[in-house]
Every structure is written in C-alpha cells, then in structure tokens.
Amino acid sequence: MLRINQLAKELGVSNHEVIEALEKRLNIQGKSHSSNLTDDQVSALRRVMVNKGGSEETAPARPAPPPVRIVKPAQPPTP
C-alpha cells in the first residue's frame, strides 16, 4: 500500500495529476492526497503516468495523407 502523495513524489508529479489519472483513466473516485492505494492501483497508475509522459510527447507527428479524389469515367454518348 502506498499513499497518493508518496506516489506523486516518487513520479515527480503533483498530487492533482495522480488523482486526475485515477479518476479519468482508472475510474476510481473519491480519493484525496492522503488516501492509500492498493498494489494493483499503484502498478496501474505507474503504467498510466509513464505512458502519458513518454510516448505521446516524443512520438513524431505524421503528416496528413493527401485527400483522395474519386473520378468516374466519362460515359460515351448514346447514338
């Protein structure tokens, strides 16, 4: 078991960021900075917080693909 404020200090983020991740990503409500977290919750939060900071910001932006234009073949004139 670990308190939210201890985990926040360990991860180098604010208590608010940890609580926000709990609520928005793990759907756990009603926690405060001094609430205890289970080992499973701590593991899940570590994964969420590490992925949040690393992969989203460092991934290179891909350029948008060019628009696709559909052209129908012309119909021959009817005699």
Coordinates of N, CA, C and O in Angstrom, one line a residue:
M1 N 0.8 -1.2 0.0 CA 0.0 0.0 0.0 C 0.9 1.2 0.0 O 2.0 1.3 0.6
L2 N 0.4 2.2 -0.7 CA 1.2 3.5 -0.8 C 0.2 4.6 -0.9 O -0.9 4.5 -1.4
R3 N 0.5 5.8 -0.3 CA -0.4 6.9 -0.3 C -0.2 7.7 -1.7 O 0.9 7.6 -2.3
I4 N -1.2 8.4 -2.1 CA -1.2 9.1 -3.3 C -0.1 10.2 -3.3 O 0.7 10.3 -4.3
N5 N 0.1 10.9 -2.2 CA 1.2 11.9 -2.2 C 2.6 11.3 -2.2 O 3.5 11.9 -2.8
Q6 N 2.7 10.1 -1.7 CA 4.1 9.4 -1.8 C 4.3 9.0 -3.3 O 5.4 9.1 -3.8
L7 N 3.3 8.5 -3.9 CA 3.4 8.1 -5.3 C 3.7 9.3 -6.2 O 4.6 9.2 -7.1
A8 N 3.0 10.4 -6.0 CA 3.2 11.6 -6.7 C 4.7 12.1 -6.6 O 5.3 12.5 -7.6
K9 N 5.2 12.1 -5.4 CA 6.6 12.5 -5.1 C 7.5 11.6 -5.9 O 8.5 12.0 -6.5
E10 N 7.3 10.3 -5.8 CA 8.1 9.3 -6.5 C 8.2 9.5 -8.0 O 9.2 9.4 -8.6
L11 N 7.0 9.8 -8.6 CA 6.9 10.0 -10.0 C 7.3 11.4 -10.5 O 7.4 11.7 -11.7
G12 N 7.4 12.4 -9.5 CA 7.8 13.7 -9.8 C 6.6 14.5 -10.4 O 6.8 15.4 -11.3
V13 N 5.4 14.2 -10.0 CA 4.2 14.9 -10.5 C 3.4 15.4 -9.3 O 3.7 15.1 -8.1
S14 N 2.4 16.2 -9.5 CA 1.6 16.8 -8.4 C 0.6 15.7 -8.0 O 0.2 14.8 -8.7
N15 N 0.1 15.9 -6.8 CA -1.0 15.1 -6.2 C -2.2 15.1 -7.1 O -2.8 14.1 -7.4
H16 N -2.5 16.3 -7.6 CA -3.6 16.5 -8.5 C -3.5 15.7 -9.8 O -4.5 15.1 -10.2
E17 N -2.4 15.6 -10.3 CA -2.2 14.8 -11.6 C -2.4 13.3 -11.3 O -3.0 12.6 -12.1
V18 N -2.0 12.8 -10.1 CA -2.2 11.4 -9.8 C -3.7 11.2 -9.6 O -4.3 10.2 -10.1
I19 N -4.4 12.1 -8.8 CA -5.8 11.9 -8.6 C -6.6 12.0 -9.9 O -7.5 11.2 -10.1
E20 N -6.2 12.9 -10.8 CA -6.8 13.0 -12.1 C -6.7 11.7 -12.9 O -7.6 11.3 -13.5
A21 N -5.5 11.1 -12.9 CA -5.3 9.9 -13.6 C -6.1 8.8 -13.0 O -6.7 7.9 -13.7
L22 N -6.3 8.8 -11.7 CA -7.1 7.8 -11.0 C -8.5 7.9 -11.5 O -9.2 6.9 -11.8
E23 N -9.0 9.1 -11.5 CA -10.4 9.3 -11.9 C -10.7 9.1 -13.4 O -11.7 8.5 -13.8
K24 N -9.9 9.7 -14.2 CA -10.2 9.7 -15.7 C -9.7 8.4 -16.4 O -10.4 7.9 -17.3
R25 N -8.6 7.8 -15.9 CA -8.1 6.6 -16.6 C -8.5 5.3 -16.0 O -8.6 4.3 -16.7
L26 N -8.6 5.3 -14.6 CA -8.9 4.1 -13.9 C -10.3 4.0 -13.3 O -10.6 3.1 -12.7
N27 N -11.0 5.1 -13.5 CA -12.4 5.2 -13.0 C -12.5 4.9 -11.5 O -13.4 4.2 -11.1
I28 N -11.6 5.5 -10.7 CA -11.6 5.3 -9.2 C -11.9 6.7 -8.7 O -11.2 7.6 -8.9
Q29 N -13.0 6.8 -8.0 CA -13.5 8.1 -7.5 C -13.2 8.3 -6.0 O -13.0 7.3 -5.3
G30 N -13.3 9.5 -5.5 CA -13.3 9.9 -4.1 C -12.0 9.7 -3.4 O -11.9 9.3 -2.2
K31 N -10.9 10.0 -4.0 CA -9.6 9.8 -3.4 C -9.0 11.2 -3.1 O -9.3 12.2 -3.8
S32 N -8.2 11.3 -2.0 CA -7.5 12.5 -1.6 C -6.0 12.2 -1.6 O -5.6 11.1 -1.7
H33 N -5.2 13.3 -1.4 CA -3.8 13.1 -1.5 C -3.3 12.1 -0.4 O -2.2 11.5 -0.5
S34 N -4.0 11.9 0.7 CA -3.6 11.1 1.8 C -4.2 9.7 1.7 O -4.0 8.9 2.6
S35 N -5.0 9.4 0.7 CA -5.6 8.1 0.6 C -4.6 7.0 0.2 O -3.6 7.3 -0.5
N36 N -4.8 5.8 0.7 CA -4.0 4.7 0.4 C -4.4 4.1 -0.9 O -5.6 4.0 -1.3
L37 N -3.5 3.5 -1.7 CA -3.7 2.8 -2.9 C -3.3 1.4 -2.8 O -2.3 1.1 -2.1
T38 N -4.0 0.5 -3.4 CA -3.6 -0.9 -3.3 C -2.4 -1.1 -4.3 O -2.1 -0.2 -5.1
D39 N -1.7 -2.2 -4.2 CA -0.6 -2.5 -5.0 C -1.0 -2.5 -6.5 O -0.3 -2.1 -7.4
D40 N -2.2 -3.1 -6.8 CA -2.7 -3.1 -8.2 C -2.9 -1.7 -8.7 O -2.6 -1.4 -9.9
Q41 N -3.5 -0.8 -7.9 CA -3.7 0.5 -8.3 C -2.4 1.3 -8.5 O -2.3 2.0 -9.5
V42 N -1.4 1.0 -7.7 CA -0.1 1.7 -7.8 C 0.5 1.2 -9.1 O 1.0 2.1 -9.9
S43 N 0.5 -0.1 -9.4 CA 1.0 -0.6 -10.7 C 0.4 0.0 -11.9 O 1.0 0.5 -12.9
A44 N -1.0 0.1 -11.9 CA -1.7 0.7 -13.0 C -1.4 2.1 -13.2 O -1.2 2.6 -14.3
L45 N -1.3 2.9 -12.0 CA -1.0 4.3 -12.1 C 0.4 4.5 -12.7 O 0.6 5.5 -13.4
R46 N 1.3 3.7 -12.2 CA 2.7 3.9 -12.8 C 2.7 3.7 -14.3 O 3.4 4.5 -15.0
R47 N 2.0 2.7 -14.8 CA 1.9 2.5 -16.2 C 1.3 3.7 -16.9 O 1.8 4.2 -17.9
V48 N 0.2 4.2 -16.4 CA -0.5 5.3 -17.0 C 0.3 6.6 -17.0 O 0.5 7.2 -18.0
M49 N 1.0 6.8 -15.9 CA 1.8 8.1 -15.7 C 3.0 8.0 -16.6 O 3.4 9.0 -17.2
V50 N 3.7 6.9 -16.7 CA 4.9 6.7 -17.5 C 4.5 6.9 -19.0 O 5.1 7.6 -19.8
N51 N 3.4 6.2 -19.4 CA 3.0 6.3 -20.8 C 2.5 7.7 -21.2 O 2.7 8.1 -22.3
K52 N 1.9 8.3 -20.3 CA 1.3 9.7 -20.5 C 2.5 10.6 -20.8 O 2.4 11.4 -21.7
G53 N 3.6 10.5 -20.1 CA 4.7 11.5 -20.3 C 5.6 11.1 -21.4 O 6.1 12.0 -22.0
G54 N 5.7 9.8 -21.7 CA 6.7 9.4 -22.7 C 6.3 9.4 -24.1 O 6.7 10.1 -24.9
S55 N 5.4 8.5 -24.4 CA 5.1 8.2 -25.8 C 4.3 9.2 -26.5 O 4.5 9.5 -27.7
E56 N 3.4 9.9 -25.9 CA 2.6 10.9 -26.6 C 3.4 12.1 -27.0 O 3.3 12.6 -28.1
E57 N 4.3 12.6 -26.2 CA 5.1 13.8 -26.5 C 6.3 13.5 -27.4 O 6.7 14.4 -28.2
T58 N 6.9 12.4 -27.3 CA 8.1 12.1 -28.1 C 7.8 11.5 -29.4 O 8.7 11.4 -30.2
A59 N 6.6 11.0 -29.7 CA 6.3 10.4 -31.0 C 6.3 11.5 -32.1 O 5.7 12.6 -31.9
P60 N 7.0 11.3 -33.2 CA 7.0 12.3 -34.2 C 5.6 12.4 -34.9 O 4.9 11.4 -35.0
A61 N 5.2 13.6 -35.2 CA 3.9 13.8 -35.8 C 4.0 13.4 -37.3 O 4.9 13.6 -38.0
R62 N 2.9 12.7 -37.7 CA 2.8 12.2 -39.1 C 2.1 13.2 -39.9 O 1.1 13.8 -39.4
P63 N 2.6 13.5 -41.1 CA 1.8 14.4 -42.0 C 0.5 13.8 -42.4 O 0.4 12.6 -42.5
A64 N -0.5 14.6 -42.6 CA -1.8 14.1 -43.0 C -1.7 13.6 -44.4 O -1.0 14.1 -45.3
P65 N -2.4 12.5 -44.7 CA -2.3 11.9 -46.1 C -3.0 12.8 -47.0 O -4.0 13.6 -46.6
P66 N -2.7 12.8 -48.3 CA -3.3 13.7 -49.3 C -4.8 13.3 -49.4 O -5.1 12.1 -49.3
P67 N -5.7 14.2 -49.7 CA -7.1 13.8 -49.9 C -7.3 12.9 -51.1 O -6.5 13.0 -52.1
V68 N -8.2 12.0 -51.0 CA -8.5 11.1 -52.1 C -9.6 11.6 -53.0 O -10.6 12.0 -52.4
R69 N -9.4 11.6 -54.3 CA -10.4 12.2 -55.2 C -10.8 11.0 -56.1 O -10.1 10.4 -56.7
I70 N -12.1 10.8 -56.1 CA -12.7 9.7 -56.9 C -13.2 10.3 -58.1 O -14.0 11.3 -58.1
V71 N -12.7 9.8 -59.3 CA -13.1 10.3 -60.6 C -13.9 9.1 -61.3 O -13.3 8.0 -61.4
K72 N -15.1 9.4 -61.8 CA -15.8 8.4 -62.5 C -15.5 8.6 -64.0 O -15.3 9.7 -64.5
P73 N -15.3 7.4 -64.7 CA -15.1 7.5 -66.1 C -16.2 8.1 -66.9 O -17.4 8.0 -66.5
A74 N -15.9 8.9 -67.9 CA -16.9 9.5 -68.7 C -17.7 8.5 -69.5 O -17.2 7.5 -70.0
Q75 N -19.0 8.7 -69.6 CA -19.9 7.8 -70.4 C -19.9 8.2 -71.8 O -20.0 9.4 -72.1
P76 N -19.8 7.2 -72.7 CA -19.8 7.6 -74.1 C -21.2 8.1 -74.5 O -22.2 7.6 -73.9
P77 N -21.3 9.0 -75.4 CA -22.6 9.5 -75.8 C -23.5 8.4 -76.5 O -23.0 7.5 -77.1
T78 N -24.8 8.4 -76.2 CA -25.7 7.4 -76.8 C -26.1 7.9 -78.1 O -26.4 9.0 -78.3
P79 N -26.1 7.0 -79.1 CA -26.5 7.4 -80.5 C -27.9 7.6 -80.7 O -28.8 7.3 -80.2

